[in-house]
Coordinates of C-alpha atoms in Angstrom, one line a residue:
X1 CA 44.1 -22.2 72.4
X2 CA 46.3 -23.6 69.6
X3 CA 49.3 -26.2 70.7
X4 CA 51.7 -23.6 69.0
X5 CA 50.7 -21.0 70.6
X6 CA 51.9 -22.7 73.7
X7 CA 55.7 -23.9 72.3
X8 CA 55.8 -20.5 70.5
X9 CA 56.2 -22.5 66.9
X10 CA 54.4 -20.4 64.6
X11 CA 50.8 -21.0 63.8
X12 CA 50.0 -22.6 60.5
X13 CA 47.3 -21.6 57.9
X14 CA 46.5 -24.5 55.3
X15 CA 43.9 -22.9 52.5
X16 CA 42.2 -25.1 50.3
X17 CA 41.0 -25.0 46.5
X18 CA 40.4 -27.6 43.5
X19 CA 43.3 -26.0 41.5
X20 CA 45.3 -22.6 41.0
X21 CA 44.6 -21.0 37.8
X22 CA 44.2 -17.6 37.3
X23 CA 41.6 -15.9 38.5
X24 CA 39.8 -14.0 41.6
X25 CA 39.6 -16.7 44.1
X26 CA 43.3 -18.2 43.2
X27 CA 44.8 -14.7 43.1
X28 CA 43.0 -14.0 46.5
X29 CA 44.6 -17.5 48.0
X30 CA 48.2 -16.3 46.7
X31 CA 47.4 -13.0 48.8
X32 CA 46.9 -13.8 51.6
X33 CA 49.5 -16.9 51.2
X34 CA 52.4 -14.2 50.7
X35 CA 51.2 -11.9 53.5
X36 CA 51.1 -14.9 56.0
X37 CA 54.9 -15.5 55.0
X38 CA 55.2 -12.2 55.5
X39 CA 53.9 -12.1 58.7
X40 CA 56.1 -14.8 59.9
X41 CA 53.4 -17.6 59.6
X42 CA 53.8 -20.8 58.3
X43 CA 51.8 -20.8 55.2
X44 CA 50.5 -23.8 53.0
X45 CA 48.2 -23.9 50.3
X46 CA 46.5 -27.4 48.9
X47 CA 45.0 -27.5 45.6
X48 CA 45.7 -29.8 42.2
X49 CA 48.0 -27.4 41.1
X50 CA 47.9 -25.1 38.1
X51 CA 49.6 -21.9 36.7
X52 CA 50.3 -20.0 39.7
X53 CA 51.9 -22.7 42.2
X54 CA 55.2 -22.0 41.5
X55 CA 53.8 -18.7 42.6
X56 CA 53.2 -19.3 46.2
X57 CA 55.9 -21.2 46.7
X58 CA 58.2 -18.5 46.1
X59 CA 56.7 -16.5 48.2
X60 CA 57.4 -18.5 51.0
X61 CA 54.4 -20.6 51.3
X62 CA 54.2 -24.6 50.7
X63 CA 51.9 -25.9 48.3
X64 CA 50.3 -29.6 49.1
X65 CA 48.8 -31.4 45.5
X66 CA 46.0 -32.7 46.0
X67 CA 42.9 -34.1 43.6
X68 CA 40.9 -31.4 45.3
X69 CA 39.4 -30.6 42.2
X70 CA 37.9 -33.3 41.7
X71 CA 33.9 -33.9 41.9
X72 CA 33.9 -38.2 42.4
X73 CA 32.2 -39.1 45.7
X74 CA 35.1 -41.6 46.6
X75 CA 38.0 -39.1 45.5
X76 CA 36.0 -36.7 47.7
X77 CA 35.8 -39.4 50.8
X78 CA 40.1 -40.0 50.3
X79 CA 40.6 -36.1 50.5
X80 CA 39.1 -36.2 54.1
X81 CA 41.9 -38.4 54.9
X82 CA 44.6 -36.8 52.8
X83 CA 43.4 -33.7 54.8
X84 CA 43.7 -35.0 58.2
X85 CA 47.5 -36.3 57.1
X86 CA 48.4 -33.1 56.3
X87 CA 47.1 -31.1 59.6
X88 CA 48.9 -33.9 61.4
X89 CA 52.2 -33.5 59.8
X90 CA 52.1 -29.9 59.3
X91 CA 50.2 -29.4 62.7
X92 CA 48.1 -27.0 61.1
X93 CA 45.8 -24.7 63.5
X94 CA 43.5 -23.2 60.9
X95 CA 42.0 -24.8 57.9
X96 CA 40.5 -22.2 55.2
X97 CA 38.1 -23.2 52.2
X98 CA 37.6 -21.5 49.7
X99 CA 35.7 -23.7 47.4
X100 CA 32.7 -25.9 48.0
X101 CA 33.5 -29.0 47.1
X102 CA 36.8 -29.0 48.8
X103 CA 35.0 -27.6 51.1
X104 CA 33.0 -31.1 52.5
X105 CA 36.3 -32.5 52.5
X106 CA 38.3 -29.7 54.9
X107 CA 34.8 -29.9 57.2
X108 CA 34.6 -33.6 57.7
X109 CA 38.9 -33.0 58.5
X110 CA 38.2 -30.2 60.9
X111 CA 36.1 -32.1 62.8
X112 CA 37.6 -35.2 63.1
X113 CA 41.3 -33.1 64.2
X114 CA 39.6 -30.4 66.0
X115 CA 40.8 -27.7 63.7
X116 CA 39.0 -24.6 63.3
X117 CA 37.4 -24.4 59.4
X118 CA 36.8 -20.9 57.8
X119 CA 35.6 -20.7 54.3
X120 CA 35.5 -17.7 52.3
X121 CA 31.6 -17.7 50.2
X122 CA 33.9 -16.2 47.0
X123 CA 31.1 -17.6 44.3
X124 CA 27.3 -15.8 43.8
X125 CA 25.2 -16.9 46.2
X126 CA 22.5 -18.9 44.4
X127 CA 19.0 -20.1 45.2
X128 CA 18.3 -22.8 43.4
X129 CA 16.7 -26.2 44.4
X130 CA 16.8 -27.5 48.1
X131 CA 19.9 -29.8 47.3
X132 CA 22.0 -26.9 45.4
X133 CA 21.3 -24.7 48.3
X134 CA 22.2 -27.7 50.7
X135 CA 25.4 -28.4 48.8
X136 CA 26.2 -24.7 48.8
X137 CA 25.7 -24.7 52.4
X138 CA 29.3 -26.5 53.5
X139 CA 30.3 -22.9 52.9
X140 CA 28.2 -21.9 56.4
X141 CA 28.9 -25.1 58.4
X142 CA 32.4 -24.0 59.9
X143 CA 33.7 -21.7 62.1
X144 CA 33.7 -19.0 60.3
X145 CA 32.4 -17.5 57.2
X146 CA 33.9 -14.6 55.3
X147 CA 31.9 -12.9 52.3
X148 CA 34.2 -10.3 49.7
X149 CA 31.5 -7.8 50.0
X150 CA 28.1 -6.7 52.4
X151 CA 26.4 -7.8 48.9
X152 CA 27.3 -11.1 49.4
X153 CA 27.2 -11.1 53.1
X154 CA 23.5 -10.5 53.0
X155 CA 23.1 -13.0 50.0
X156 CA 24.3 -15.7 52.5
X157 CA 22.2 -14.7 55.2
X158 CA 19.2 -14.7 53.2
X159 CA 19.8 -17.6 50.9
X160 CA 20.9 -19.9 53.9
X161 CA 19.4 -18.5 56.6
X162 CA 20.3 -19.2 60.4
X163 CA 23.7 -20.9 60.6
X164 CA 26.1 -21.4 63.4
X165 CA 28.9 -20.1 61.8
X166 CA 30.1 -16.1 62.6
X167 CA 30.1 -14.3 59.5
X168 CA 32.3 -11.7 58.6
X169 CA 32.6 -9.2 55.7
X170 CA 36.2 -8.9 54.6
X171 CA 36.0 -6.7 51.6
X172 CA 38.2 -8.5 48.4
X173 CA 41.4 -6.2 47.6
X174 CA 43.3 -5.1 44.7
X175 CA 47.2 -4.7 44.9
X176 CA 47.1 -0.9 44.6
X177 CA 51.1 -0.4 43.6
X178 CA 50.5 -3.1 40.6
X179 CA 47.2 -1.4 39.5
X180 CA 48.9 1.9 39.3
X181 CA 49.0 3.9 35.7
X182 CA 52.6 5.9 37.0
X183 CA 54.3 2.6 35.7
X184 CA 53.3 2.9 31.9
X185 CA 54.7 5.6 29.3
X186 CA 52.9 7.3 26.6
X187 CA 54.8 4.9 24.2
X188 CA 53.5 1.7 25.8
X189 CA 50.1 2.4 25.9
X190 CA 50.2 3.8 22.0
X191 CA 51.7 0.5 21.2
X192 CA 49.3 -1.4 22.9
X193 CA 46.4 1.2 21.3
X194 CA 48.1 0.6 17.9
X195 CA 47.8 -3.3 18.0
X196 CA 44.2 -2.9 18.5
X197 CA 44.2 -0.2 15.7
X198 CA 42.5 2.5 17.6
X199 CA 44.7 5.6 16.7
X200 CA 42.1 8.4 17.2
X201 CA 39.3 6.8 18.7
X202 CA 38.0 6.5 22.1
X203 CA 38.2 3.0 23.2
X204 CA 35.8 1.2 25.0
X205 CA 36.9 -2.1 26.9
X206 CA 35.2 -5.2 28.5
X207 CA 38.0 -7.6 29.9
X208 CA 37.2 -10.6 31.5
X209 CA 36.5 -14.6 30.4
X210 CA 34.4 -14.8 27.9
X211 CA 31.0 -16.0 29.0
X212 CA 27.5 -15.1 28.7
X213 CA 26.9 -13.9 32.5
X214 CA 29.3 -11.1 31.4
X215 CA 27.1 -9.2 28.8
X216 CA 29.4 -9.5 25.7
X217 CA 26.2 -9.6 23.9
X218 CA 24.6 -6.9 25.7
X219 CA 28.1 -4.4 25.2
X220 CA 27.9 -5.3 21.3
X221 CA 24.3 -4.8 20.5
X222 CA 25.2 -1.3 22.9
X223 CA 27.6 -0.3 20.2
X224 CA 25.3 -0.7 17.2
X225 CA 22.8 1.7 19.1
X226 CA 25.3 4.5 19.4
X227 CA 25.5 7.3 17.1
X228 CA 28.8 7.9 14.9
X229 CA 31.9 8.4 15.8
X230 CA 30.7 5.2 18.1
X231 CA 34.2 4.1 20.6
X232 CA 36.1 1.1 19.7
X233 CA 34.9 -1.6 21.6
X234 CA 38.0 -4.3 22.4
X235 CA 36.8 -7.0 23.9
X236 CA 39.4 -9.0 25.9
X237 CA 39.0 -12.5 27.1
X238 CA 40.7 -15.8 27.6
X239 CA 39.5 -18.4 24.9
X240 CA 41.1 -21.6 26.4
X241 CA 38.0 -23.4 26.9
X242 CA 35.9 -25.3 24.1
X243 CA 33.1 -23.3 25.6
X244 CA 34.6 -20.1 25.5
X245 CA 35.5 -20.4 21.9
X246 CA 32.4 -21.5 21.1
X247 CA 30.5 -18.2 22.6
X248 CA 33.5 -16.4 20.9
X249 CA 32.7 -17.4 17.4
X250 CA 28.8 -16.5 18.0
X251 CA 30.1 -12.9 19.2
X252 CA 31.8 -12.6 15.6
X253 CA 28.7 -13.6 13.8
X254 CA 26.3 -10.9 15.9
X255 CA 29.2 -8.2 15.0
X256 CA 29.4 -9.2 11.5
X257 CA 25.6 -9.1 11.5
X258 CA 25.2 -5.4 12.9
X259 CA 27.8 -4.8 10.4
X260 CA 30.2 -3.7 13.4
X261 CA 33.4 -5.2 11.9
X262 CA 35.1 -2.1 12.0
X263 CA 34.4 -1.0 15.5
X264 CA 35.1 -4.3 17.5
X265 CA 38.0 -5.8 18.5
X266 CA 38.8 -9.6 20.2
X267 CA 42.1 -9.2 21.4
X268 CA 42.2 -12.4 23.1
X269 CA 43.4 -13.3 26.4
X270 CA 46.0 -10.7 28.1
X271 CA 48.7 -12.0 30.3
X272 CA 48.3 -11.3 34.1
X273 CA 50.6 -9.0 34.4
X274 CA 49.7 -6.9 31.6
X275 CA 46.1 -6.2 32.5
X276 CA 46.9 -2.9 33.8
X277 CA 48.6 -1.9 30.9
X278 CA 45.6 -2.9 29.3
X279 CA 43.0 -0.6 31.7
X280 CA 45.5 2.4 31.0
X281 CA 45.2 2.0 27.1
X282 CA 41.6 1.9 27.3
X283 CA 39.2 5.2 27.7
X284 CA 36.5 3.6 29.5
X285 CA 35.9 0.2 31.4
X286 CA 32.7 -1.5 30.7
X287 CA 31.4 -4.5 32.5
X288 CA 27.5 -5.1 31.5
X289 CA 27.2 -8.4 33.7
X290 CA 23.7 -9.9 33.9
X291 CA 24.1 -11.8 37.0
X292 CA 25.4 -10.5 39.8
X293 CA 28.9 -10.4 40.4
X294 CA 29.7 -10.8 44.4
X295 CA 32.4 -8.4 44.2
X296 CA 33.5 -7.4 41.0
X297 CA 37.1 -7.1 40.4
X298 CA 37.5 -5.6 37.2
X299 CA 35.8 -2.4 38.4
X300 CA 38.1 -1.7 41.3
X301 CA 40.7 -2.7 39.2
X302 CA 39.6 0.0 36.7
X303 CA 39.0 2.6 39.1
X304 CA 43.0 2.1 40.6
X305 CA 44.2 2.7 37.1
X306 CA 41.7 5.7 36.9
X307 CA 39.9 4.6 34.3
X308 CA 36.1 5.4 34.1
X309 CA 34.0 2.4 35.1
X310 CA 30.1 1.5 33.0
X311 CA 28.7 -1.5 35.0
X312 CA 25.6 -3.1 35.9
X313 CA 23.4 -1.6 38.3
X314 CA 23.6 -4.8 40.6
X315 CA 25.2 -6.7 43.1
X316 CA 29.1 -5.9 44.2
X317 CA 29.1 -3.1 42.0
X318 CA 26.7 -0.8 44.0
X319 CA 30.0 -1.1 46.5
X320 CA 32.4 -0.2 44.2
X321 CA 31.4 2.3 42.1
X322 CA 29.9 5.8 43.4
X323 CA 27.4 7.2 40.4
X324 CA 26.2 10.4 42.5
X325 CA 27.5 13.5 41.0
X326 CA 29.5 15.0 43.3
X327 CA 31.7 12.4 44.2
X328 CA 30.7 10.3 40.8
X329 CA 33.1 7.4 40.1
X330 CA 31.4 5.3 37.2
X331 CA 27.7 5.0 36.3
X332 CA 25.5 1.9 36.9
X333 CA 23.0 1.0 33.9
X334 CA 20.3 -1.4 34.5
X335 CA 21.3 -5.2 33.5
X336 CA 20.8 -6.2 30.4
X337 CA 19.4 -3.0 29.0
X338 CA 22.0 -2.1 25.8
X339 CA 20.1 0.9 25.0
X340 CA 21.1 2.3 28.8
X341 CA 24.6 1.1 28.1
X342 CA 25.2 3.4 25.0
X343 CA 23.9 5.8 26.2
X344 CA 26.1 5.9 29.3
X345 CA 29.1 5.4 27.0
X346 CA 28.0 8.7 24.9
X347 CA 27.8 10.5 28.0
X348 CA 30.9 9.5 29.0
X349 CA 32.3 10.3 25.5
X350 CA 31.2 14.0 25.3
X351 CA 32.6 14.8 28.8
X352 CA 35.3 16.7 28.1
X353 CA 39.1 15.5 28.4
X354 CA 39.7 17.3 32.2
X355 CA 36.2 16.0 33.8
X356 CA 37.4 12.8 32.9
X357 CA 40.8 13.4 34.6
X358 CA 39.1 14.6 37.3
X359 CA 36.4 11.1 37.7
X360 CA 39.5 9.0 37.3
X361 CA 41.2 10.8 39.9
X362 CA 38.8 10.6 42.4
X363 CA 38.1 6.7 41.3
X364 CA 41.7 6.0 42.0
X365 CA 41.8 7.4 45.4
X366 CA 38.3 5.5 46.5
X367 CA 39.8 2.3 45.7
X368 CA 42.9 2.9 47.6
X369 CA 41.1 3.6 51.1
X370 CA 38.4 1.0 50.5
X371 CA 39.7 -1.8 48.2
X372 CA 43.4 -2.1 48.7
X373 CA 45.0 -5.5 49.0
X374 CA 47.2 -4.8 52.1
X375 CA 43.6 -4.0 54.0
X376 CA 42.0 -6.9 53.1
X377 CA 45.3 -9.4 53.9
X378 CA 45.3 -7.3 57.0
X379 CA 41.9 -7.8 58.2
X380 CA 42.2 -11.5 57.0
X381 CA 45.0 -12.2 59.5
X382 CA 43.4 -10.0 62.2
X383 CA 40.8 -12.8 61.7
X384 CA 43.2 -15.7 62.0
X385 CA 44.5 -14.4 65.2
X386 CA 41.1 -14.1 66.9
X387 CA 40.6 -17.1 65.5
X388 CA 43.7 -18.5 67.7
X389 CA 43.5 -15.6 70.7
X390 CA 46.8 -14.3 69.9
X391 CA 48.0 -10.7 69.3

């Protein structure tokens, strides 16, 4: 049993990451950062900073810096140590890594304090050569490992076999009152359908960062099959890095080449805190990955905002979306196949204006009981405290 639990100090959570950007896994740590304050925990969260550390600290959480992004052996070796400084000064009773390299870093730290390690398995679960899969493998070498969906849960177990570690399946969540289409008018969403000059079109969307595992190519060569009136398609995507500018500029040169100028939009990276907005202006969600996604956030995301969800008929998505017809969600279309993905979108086209209602309706309610946020922070801190044997 934990020292705290004994002087009645609160216990103390320290997660661990290379850096807090924006994305799934950093918008996960921030979670379950703010629900730990909330829960009267002492929260602290170690990473090499980024866009949303001023973020957790104001929800009540500390944030540590740290070179934990950082892939050299010997800046690896020093974070062991930094590691074990910070568990000694914070007396921290639970370490929690959710990234691999960090990961080697928080294990070696555990060990040598005696502090339980869980890691969360957030990335695809790879095969790969016998060192990959070793190196992936700090990820089952704790106490504890937690998988965002029975997908991924069963990757693990297959990929890595045996492992001493208890796994647990604590389905990823989606904040529910921030994914809500009540907060947007008729006026905002026009505006926002207006800058992507759609007026009188069904639009089409595929959000997410622009890279090849996410079937830009596959969505755009869908579009050119479709009869006319084809949907808009808007693609939306953060072009920050070289690489992602790069695949951008050979997505313009395949739409000028099917002569799709007119019917696709870049509209460029969306602030966080718009991306619902930008579900509600869309008609339909598409999100034609060819690898598969662990989870798959953007079609819970879409399904809260009841919007219709297209998406590969693979990994995390087989959880998310429900494709038989009487409680039909979304439809699943096999990976890489554009022809199947146009000719889900004209289905989803012809249906007619209430049946769609009626899908998004249904989507949105799904995703509340089995996706929500306040579950999954719930569940993760249930986990904490059996962790420590405290109610």
């Amino acid at each position: 049993m934990s020292n705290k639990l004994q002087n009645k100090t609160p216990p103390c959570v320290l997660q661990i990451l290379p850096r807090l950007g924006v994305g799934g896994v950093e918008r996960t740590t921030l979670d379950v950062s703010r629900a730990l304050a909330g829960a009267g925990w002492r929260s602290i969260v170690a990473s090499a900073g980024g866009a949303l550390q001023d973020a957790v600290t104001q929800n009540g959480s500390m944030h540590v810096t740290l070179p934990l992004h950082s892939k050299n052996p010997a800046t690896v070796l020093s974070n062991i140590a930094r590691l074990r400084r910070c568990i000694r000064e914070h007396r921290v009773d639970i370490l929690h890594a959710r990234s691999r390299m960090p990961a080697w870093s928080a294990l070696a730290a555990s060990r040598w304090c005696g502090v339980p390690l869980v890691t969360t398995y957030h990335s695809t679960v790879h095969t790969g050569p016998a060192w990959k899969r070793w190196y992936n493998s700090v990820m089952t070498r704790g106490d504890v490992v937690t998988a965002a969906s029975h997908y991924n849960g069963g990757r693990i177990r297959e990929v890595h076999g045996d492992f001493r570690a208890r796994l647990e399946v604590i389905v990823a969540g989606v904040d529910m009152d921030a994914f809500d289409p009540v907060h947007y008018t008729s006026k905002q969403l026009s505006q926002l359908r207006e800058s992507w000059h759609a007026r009188g079109r069904t639009v089409a969307m595929l959000p997410g960062r622009l890279d090849k595992n996410k079937g830009h190519e596959v969505f755009i060569e869908a579009l050119a099959q479709m009869k006319s009136p084809r949907p808009l398609g808007v693609i939306v995507g953060d072009t920050a890095k070289a690489s992602g500018r790069v695949y951008l500029e050979s997505l313009h040169q395949r739409v000028v080449a099917l002569g799709l100028e007119s019917d696709v939009v870049f509209a460029g990276a969306i602030n966080a805190d718009d991306i619902p907005l930008a579900y509600a202006a869309a008609d339909v969600v598409v999100a034609p990955s060819v690898f598969a996604e662990p989870f798959g956030r953007i079609a819970v995301e879409a399904q809260a905002m009841q919007r219709i969800v297209i998406a590969s008929d693979i990994g995390g998505f087989r959880e998310t979306i429900r494709t038989d017809p009487s409680a039909r969600t979304g439809w699943l279309v096999e990976v890489g196949n554009a022809e199947a993905l146009a000719r889900a979108l004209e289905e989803v086209a012809a249906l007619e204006a209430s049946k769609r209602k009626e899908i998004g309706q249904r989507a949105r309610t799904r995703a509340v009981a089995k996706f929500s946020l306040e579950q999954m922070c719930n569940k993760t801190l249930e986990l904490y405290r059996q962790i420590l044997n405290t109610p």
